[in-house]
XYZ file of N, CA and C in Angstrom:
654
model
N -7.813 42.236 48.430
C -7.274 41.333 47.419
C -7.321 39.918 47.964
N -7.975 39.163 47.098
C -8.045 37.919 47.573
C -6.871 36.960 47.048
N -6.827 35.889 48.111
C -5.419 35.257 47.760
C -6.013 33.854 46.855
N -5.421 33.669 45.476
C -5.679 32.833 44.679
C -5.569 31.148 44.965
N -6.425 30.561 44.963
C -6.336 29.148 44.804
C -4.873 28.013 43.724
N -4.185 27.883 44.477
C -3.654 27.265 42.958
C -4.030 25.507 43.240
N -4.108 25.610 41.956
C -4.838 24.285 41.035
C -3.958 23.218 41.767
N -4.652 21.996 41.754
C -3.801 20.617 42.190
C -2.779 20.683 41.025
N -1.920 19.756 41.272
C -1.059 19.491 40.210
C -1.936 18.440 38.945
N -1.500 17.597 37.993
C -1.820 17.277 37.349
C -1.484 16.014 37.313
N -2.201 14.801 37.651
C -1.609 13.456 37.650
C -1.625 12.688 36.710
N -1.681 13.287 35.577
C -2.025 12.386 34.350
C -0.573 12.331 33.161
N -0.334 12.128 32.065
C 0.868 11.182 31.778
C 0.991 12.900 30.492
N 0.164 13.772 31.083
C 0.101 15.003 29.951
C 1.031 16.281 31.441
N 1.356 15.908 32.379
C 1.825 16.742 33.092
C 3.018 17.068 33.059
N 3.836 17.843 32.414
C 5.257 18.137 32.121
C 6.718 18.114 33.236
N 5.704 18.404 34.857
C 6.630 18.194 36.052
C 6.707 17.275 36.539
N 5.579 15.935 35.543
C 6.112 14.443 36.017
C 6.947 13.907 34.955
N 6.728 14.624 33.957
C 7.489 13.394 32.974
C 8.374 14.238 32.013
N 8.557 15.341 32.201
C 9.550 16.267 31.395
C 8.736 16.017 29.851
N 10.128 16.531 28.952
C 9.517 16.376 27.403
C 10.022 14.480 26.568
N 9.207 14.379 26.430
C 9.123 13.137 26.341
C 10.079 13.107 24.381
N 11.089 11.770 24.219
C 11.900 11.752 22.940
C 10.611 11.567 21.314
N 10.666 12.164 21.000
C 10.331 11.764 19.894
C 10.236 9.887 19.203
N 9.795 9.464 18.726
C 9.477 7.945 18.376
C 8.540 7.975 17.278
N 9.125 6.724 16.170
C 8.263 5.978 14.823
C 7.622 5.213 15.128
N 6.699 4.944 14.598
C 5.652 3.688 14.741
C 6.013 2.691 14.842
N 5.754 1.537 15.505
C 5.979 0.209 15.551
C 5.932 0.040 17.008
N 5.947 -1.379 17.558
C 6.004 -2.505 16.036
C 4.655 -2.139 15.192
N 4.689 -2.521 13.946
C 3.397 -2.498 13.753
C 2.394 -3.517 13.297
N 1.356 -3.804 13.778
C 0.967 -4.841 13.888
C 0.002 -4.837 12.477
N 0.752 -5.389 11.662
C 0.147 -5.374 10.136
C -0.958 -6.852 9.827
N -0.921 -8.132 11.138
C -1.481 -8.890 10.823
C -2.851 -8.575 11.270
N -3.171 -7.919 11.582
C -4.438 -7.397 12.478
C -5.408 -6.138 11.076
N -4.573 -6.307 10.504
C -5.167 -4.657 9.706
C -5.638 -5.142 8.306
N -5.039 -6.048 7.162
C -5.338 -7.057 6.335
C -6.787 -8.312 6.398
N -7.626 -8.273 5.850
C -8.543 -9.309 5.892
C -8.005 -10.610 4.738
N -9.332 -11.571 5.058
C -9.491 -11.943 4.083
C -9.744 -11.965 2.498
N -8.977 -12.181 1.463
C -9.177 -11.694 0.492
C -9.110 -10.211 -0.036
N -8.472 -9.668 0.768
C -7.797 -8.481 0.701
C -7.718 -8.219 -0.231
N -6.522 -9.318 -0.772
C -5.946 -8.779 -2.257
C -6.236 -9.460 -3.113
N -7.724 -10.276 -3.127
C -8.160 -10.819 -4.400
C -9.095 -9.717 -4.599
N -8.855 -9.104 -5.910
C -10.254 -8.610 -6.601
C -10.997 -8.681 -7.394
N -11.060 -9.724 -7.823
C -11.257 -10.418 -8.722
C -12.278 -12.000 -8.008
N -11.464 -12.652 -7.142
C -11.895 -13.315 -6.959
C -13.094 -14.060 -5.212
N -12.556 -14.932 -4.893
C -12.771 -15.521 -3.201
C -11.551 -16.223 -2.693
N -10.670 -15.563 -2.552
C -9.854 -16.387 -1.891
C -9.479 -15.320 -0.636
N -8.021 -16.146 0.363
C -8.124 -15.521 1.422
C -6.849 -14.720 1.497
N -6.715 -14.607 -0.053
C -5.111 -13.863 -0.753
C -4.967 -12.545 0.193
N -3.834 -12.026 1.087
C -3.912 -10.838 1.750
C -3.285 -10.741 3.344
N -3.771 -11.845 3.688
C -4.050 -11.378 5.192
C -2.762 -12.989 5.697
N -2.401 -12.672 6.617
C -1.170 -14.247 7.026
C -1.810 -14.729 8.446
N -2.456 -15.914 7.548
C -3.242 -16.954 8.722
C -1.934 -17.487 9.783
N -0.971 -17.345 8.981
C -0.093 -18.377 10.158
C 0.579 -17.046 11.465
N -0.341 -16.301 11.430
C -0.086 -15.524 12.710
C -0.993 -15.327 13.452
N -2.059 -16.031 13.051
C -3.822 -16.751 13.685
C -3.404 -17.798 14.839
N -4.118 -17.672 15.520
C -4.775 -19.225 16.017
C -5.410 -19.332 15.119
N -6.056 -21.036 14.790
C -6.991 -21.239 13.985
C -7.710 -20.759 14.175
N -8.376 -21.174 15.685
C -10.025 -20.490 16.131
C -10.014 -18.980 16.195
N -8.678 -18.407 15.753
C -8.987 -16.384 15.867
C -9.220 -16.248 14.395
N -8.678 -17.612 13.253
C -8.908 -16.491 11.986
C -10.210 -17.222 11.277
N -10.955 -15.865 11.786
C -12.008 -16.328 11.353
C -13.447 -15.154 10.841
N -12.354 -13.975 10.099
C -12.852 -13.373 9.052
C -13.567 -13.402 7.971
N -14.960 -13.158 7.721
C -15.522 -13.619 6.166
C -14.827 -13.258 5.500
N -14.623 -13.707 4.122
C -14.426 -13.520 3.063
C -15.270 -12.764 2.522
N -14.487 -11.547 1.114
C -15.804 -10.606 1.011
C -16.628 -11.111 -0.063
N -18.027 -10.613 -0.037
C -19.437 -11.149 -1.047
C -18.525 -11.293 -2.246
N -19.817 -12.742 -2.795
C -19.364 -12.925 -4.291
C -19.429 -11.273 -5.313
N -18.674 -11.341 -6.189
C -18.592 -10.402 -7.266
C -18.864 -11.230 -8.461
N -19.535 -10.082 -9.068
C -19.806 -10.754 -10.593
C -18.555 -10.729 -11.318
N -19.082 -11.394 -12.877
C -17.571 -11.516 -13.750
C -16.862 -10.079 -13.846
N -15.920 -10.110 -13.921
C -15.420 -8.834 -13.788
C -14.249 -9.190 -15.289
N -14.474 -7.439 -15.859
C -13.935 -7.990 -17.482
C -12.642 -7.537 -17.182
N -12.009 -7.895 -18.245
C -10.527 -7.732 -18.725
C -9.759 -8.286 -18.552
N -8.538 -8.073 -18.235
C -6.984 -8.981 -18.420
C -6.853 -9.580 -16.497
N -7.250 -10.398 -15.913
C -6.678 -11.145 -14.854
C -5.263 -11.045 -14.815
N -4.558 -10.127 -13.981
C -3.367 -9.987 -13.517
C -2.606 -10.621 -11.787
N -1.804 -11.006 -12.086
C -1.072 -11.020 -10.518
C 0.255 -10.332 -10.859
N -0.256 -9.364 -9.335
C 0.687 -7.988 -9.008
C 1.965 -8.802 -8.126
N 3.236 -8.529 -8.037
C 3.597 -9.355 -6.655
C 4.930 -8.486 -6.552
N 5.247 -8.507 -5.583
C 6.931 -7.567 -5.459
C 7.481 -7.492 -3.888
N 8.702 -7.408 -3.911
C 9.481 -7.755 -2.921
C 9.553 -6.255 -1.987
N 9.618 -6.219 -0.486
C 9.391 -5.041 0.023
C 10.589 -4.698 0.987
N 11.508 -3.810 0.312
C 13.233 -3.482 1.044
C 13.790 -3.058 1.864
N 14.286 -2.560 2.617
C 14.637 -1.349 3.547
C 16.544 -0.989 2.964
N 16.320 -0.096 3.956
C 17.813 0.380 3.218
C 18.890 -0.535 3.150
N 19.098 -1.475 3.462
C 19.909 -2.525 3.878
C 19.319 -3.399 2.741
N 18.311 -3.201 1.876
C 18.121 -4.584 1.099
C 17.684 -5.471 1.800
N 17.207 -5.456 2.911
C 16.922 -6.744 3.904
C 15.335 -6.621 3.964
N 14.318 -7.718 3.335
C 12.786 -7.898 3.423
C 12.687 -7.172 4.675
N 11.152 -6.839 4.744
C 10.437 -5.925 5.743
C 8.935 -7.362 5.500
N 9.234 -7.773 6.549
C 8.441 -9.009 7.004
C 6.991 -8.578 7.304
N 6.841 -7.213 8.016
C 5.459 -6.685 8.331
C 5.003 -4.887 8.112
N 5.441 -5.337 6.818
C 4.649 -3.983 5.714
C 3.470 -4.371 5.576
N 2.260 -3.554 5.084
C 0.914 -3.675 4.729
C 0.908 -2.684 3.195
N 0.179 -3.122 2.292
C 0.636 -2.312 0.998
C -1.275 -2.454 0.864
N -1.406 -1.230 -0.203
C -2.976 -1.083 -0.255
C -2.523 -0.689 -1.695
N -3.756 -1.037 -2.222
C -3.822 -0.461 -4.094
C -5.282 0.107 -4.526
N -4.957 1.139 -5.125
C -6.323 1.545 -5.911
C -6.547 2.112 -7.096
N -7.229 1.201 -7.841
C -6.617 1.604 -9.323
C -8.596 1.479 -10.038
N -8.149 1.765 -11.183
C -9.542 1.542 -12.016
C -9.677 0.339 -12.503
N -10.577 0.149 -13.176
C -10.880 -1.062 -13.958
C -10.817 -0.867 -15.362
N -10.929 -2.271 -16.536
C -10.052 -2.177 -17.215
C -10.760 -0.920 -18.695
N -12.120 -0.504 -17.967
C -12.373 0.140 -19.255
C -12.064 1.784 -18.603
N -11.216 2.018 -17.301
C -10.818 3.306 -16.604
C -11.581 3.704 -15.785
N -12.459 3.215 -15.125
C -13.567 3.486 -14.295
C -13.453 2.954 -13.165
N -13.265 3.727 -11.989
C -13.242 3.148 -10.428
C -14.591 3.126 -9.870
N -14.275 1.870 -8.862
C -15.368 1.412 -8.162
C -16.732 1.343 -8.843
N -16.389 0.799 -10.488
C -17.543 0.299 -11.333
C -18.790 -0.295 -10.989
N -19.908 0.113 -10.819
C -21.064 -0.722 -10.632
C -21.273 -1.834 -12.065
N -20.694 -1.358 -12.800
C -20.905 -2.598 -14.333
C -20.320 -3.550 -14.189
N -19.376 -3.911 -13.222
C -18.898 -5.089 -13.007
C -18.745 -5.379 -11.884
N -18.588 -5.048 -10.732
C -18.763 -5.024 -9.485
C -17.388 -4.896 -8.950
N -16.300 -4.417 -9.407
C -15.071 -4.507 -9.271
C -14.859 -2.831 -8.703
N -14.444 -3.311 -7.436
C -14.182 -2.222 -6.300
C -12.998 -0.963 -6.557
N -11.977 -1.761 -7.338
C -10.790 -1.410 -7.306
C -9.846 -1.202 -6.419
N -9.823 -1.396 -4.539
C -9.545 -1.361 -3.769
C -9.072 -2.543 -3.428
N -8.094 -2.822 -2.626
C -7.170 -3.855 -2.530
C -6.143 -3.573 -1.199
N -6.083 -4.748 -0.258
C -4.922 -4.523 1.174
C -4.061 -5.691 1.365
N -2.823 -5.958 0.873
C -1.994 -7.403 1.019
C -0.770 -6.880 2.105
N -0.682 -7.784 3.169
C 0.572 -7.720 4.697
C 1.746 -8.326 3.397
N 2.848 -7.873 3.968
C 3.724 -8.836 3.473
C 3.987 -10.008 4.236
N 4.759 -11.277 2.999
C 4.962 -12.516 3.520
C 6.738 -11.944 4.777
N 6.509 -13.451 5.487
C 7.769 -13.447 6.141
C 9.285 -13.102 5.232
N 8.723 -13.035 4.494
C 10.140 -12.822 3.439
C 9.807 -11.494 2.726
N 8.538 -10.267 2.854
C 8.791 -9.616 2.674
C 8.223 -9.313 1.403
N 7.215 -10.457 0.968
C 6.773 -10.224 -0.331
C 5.336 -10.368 -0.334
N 4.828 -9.251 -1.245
C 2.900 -8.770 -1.286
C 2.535 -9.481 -2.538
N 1.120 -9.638 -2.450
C 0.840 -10.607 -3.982
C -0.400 -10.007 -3.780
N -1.154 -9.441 -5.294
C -2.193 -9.347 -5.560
C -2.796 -9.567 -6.499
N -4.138 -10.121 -6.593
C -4.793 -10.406 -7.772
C -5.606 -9.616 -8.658
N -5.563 -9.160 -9.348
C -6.538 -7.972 -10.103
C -6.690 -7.794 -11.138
N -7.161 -7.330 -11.680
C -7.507 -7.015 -13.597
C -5.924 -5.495 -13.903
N -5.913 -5.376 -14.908
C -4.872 -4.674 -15.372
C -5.755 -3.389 -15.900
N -5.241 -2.333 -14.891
C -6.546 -1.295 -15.647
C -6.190 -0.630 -17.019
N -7.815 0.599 -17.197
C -7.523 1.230 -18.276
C -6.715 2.372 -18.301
N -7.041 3.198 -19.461
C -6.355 4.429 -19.099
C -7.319 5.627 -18.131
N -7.181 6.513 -17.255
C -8.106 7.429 -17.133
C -7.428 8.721 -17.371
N -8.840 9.842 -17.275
C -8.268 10.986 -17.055
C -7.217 11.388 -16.298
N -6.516 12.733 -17.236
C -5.520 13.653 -16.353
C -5.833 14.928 -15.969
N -4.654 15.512 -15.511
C -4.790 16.720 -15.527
C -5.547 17.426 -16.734
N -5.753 18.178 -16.910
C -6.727 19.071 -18.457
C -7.361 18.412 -18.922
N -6.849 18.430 -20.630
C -7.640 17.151 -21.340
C -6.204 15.987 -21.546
N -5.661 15.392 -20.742
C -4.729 14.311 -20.731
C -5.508 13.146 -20.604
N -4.404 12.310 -21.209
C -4.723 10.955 -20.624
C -3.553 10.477 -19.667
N -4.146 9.327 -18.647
C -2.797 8.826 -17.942
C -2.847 7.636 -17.902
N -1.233 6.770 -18.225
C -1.149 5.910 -18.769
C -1.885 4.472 -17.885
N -2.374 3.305 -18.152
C -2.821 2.322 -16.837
C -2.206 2.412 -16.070
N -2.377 2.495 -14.964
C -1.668 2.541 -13.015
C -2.254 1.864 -12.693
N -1.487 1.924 -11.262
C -2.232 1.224 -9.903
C -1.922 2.478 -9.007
N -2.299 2.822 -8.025
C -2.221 3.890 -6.953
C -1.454 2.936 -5.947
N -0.405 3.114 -5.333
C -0.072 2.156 -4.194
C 0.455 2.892 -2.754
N -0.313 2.346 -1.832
C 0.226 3.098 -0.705
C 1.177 2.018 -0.025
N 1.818 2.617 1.387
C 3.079 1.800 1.866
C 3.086 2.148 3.466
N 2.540 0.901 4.312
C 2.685 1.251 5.232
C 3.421 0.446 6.133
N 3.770 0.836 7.352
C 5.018 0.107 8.328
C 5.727 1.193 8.954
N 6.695 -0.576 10.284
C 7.631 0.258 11.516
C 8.304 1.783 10.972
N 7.960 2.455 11.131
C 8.624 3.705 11.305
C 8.299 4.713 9.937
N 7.078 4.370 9.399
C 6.936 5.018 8.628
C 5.609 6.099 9.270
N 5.939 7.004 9.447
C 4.696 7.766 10.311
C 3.716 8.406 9.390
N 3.789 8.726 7.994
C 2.700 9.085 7.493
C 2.914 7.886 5.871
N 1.787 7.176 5.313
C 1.944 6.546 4.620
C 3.081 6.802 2.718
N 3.666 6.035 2.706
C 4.300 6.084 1.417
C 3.497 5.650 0.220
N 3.446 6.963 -1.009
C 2.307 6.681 -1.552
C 3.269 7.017 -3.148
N 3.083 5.887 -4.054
C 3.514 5.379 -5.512
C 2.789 5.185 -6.020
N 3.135 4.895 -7.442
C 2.095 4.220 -8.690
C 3.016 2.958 -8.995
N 2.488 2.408 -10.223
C 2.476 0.998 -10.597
C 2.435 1.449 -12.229
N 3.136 1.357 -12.940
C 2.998 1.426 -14.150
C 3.462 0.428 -14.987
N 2.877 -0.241 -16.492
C 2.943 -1.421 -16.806
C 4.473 -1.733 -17.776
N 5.367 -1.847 -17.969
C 6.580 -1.905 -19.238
C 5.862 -2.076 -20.445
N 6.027 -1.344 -21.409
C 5.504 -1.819 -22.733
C 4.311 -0.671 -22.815
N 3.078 -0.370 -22.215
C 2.602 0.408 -22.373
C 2.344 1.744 -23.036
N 2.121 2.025 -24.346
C 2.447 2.844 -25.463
C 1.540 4.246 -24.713
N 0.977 4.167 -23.565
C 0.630 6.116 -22.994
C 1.594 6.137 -22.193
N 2.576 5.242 -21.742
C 3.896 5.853 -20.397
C 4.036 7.091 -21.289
N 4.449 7.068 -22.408
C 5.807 8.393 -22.886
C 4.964 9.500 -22.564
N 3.850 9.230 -22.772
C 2.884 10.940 -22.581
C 1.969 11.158 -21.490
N 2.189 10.204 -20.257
C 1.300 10.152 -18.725
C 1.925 11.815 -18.358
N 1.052 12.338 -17.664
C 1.959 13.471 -17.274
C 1.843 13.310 -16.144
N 1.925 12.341 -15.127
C 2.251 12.239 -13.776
C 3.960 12.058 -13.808
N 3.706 10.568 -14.621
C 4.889 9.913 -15.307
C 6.239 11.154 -15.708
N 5.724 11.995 -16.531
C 6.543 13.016 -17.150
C 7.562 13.889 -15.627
N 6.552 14.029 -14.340
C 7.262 14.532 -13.544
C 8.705 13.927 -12.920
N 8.807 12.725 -13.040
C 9.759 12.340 -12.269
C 11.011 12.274 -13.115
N 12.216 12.494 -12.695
C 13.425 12.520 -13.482
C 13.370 11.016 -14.150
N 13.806 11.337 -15.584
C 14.203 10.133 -16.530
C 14.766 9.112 -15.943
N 15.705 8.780 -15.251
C 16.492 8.411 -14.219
C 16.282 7.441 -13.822
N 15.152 8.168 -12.955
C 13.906 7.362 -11.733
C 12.947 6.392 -12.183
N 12.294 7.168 -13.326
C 11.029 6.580 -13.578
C 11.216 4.950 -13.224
N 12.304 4.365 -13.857
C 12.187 2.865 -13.891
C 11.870 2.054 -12.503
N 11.955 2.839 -11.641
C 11.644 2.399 -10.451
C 9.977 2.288 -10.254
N 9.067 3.020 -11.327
C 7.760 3.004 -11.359
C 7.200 1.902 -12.009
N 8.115 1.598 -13.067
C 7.377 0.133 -13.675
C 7.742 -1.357 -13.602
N 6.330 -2.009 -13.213
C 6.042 -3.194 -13.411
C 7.269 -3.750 -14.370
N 7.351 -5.196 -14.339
C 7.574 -5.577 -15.613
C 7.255 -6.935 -15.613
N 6.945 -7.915 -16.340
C 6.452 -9.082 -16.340
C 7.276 -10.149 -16.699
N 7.232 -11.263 -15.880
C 8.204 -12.630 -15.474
C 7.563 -13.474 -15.466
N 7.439 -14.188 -16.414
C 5.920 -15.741 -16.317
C 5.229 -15.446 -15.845
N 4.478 -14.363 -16.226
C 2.940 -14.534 -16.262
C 2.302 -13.303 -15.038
N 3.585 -12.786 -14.859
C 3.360 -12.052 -13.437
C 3.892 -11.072 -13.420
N 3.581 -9.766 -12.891
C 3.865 -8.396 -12.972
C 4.449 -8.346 -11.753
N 5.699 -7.702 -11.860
C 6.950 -7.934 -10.918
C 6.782 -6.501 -10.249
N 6.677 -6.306 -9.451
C 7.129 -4.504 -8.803
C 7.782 -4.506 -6.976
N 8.820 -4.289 -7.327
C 9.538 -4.147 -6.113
C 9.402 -3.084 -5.362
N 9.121 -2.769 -4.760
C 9.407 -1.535 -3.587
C 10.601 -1.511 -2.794
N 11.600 -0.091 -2.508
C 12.514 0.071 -1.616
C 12.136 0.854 -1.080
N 12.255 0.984 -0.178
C 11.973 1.866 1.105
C 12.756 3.447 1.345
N 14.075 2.884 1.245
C 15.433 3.989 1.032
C 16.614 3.260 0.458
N 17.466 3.970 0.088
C 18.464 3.723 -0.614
C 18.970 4.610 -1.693
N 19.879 3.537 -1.976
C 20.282 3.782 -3.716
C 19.074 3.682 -4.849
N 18.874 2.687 -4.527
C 17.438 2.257 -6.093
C 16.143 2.000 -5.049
N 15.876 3.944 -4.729
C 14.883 3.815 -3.707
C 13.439 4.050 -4.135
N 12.343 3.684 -4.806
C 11.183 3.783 -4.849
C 10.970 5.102 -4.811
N 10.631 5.960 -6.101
C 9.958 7.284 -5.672
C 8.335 7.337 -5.498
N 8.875 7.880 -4.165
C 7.142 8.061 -3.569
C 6.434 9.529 -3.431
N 5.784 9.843 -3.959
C 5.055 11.358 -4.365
C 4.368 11.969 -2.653
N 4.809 13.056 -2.800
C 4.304 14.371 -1.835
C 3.082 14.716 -2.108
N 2.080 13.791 -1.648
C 0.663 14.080 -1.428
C -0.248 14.523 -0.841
C-alpha cells in the first residue's frame, strides 16, 4: 500500500482554511457613470441626454454620439421621473433602461430607424429623463392587445438582480383591457402609470416602501 501524496494547500482567495465562509454582500457602489453613453436616452434624436458629464474629466468624456437616425414618426415624448428608496430619499446613482415599440407597435423598426432601446444614470437628485416617441399598441398573450408601454428596467447599490416595470400612459382607452395590466391588484396599478405635467410624462419609481413600484417576477 502506497502512502498518498497530499495536495499543497491552496493559496488562492477560493481556499476555505484561509478565509473561512465569507458574509454575504449587495452590489455597490455602483458605478452607474461608466455604464450610460452618450445619448442614451435620446431616441429620437443627437443629443448627449443619458450619461452625467460632470463625473468626466473633460478629456475622459469623450464618447460618440450614436449615428444619425432618420425621421422617426409619431408623438415626440419626454419620459422623466424621480428615483426613491425606502426613506423617500433620491438614489443619485441608479441607471434605468427602456424598451418599448414604436408608435405604429413595432420594435426595433427598420421603417424608421427607431431602435426602441434606451439607458438614462440618474441626476444627483435622483432624476432620469428620456426622450422618445409614445408607442403603439402591440400584441398579447392569445389574440390580445396590450395597452402602449414602455418596458423599464432598474438598476443600482444593492439591487442584485435587475428591477423590471412597465410605463403605462393615464388616459389611454386599452389600460382597462391590457392583460398584463389586469394582473396587478386594482390598488397598485396606479403606481404603473405615467401621467402628464406640461408637456411631460411624469413616472416615479420607488424602490420599497409604502407607495412601492410594482416590479414583475421575470
Amino acid at each position: 500500500m502506497t502512502d498518498q501524496v497530499n495536495p499543497a494547500p491552496r493559496l488562492d482567495n477560493q481556499d476555505p482554511a484561509l478565509f473561512g465562509q465569507t458574509p454575504s454582500q449587495t452590489v455597490g457602489p455602483f458605478f452607474h457613470y461608466g455604464l450610460p453613453w452618450k445619448g442614451g436616452a435620446d431616441l429620437v434624436g443627437q443629443s448627449d441626454m443619458g450619461a452625467r458629464p460632470e463625473l468626466f474629466p473633460e478629456e475622459h468624456y469623450v464618447l460618440n454620439l450614436s449615428p444619425p437616425r432618420g425621421a422617426v414618426s409619431g408623438e415626440v415624448i419626454i419620459l422623466e421621473g424621480l428615483v426613491t428608496d425606502a426613506d423617500g430619499k433620491p438614489a443619485p446613482d441608479a441607471m434605468i433602461e427602456i424598451w418599448q415599440a414604436n408608435a405604429a407597435g413595432r420594435y426595433a423598426s427598420s421603417d424608421d430607424g427607431f431602435i426602441g432601446f434606451g439607458r438614462a444614470s440618474t441626476s444627483e437628485d435622483g432624476l432620469y429623463r428620456f426622450k422618445t416617441v409614445r408607442p403603439g399598441t402591440v400584441p398579447g398573450p392569445g389574440n390580445s392587445q396590450q395597452a402602449p408601454h414602455i418596458a423599464v428596467s432598474v438598476f443600482g447599490r444593492g439591487v442584485i438582480k435587475r428591477l423590471a416595470t412597465r410605463v403605462y400612459f393615464e388616459g389611454a382607452p386599452q389600460n382597462a383591457a391590457d392583460p398584463i395590466l389586469a394582473l396587478v391588484p386594482a390598488e397598485r396599478r396606479d403606481t404603473l402609470i405615467a401621467r402628464e405635467q406640461d408637456g411631460v410624462w411624469r413616472f416615479d419609481i420607488v424602490l420599497q416602501g409604502e407607495r412601492e413600484t410594482v416590479f414583475f417576477d421575470i
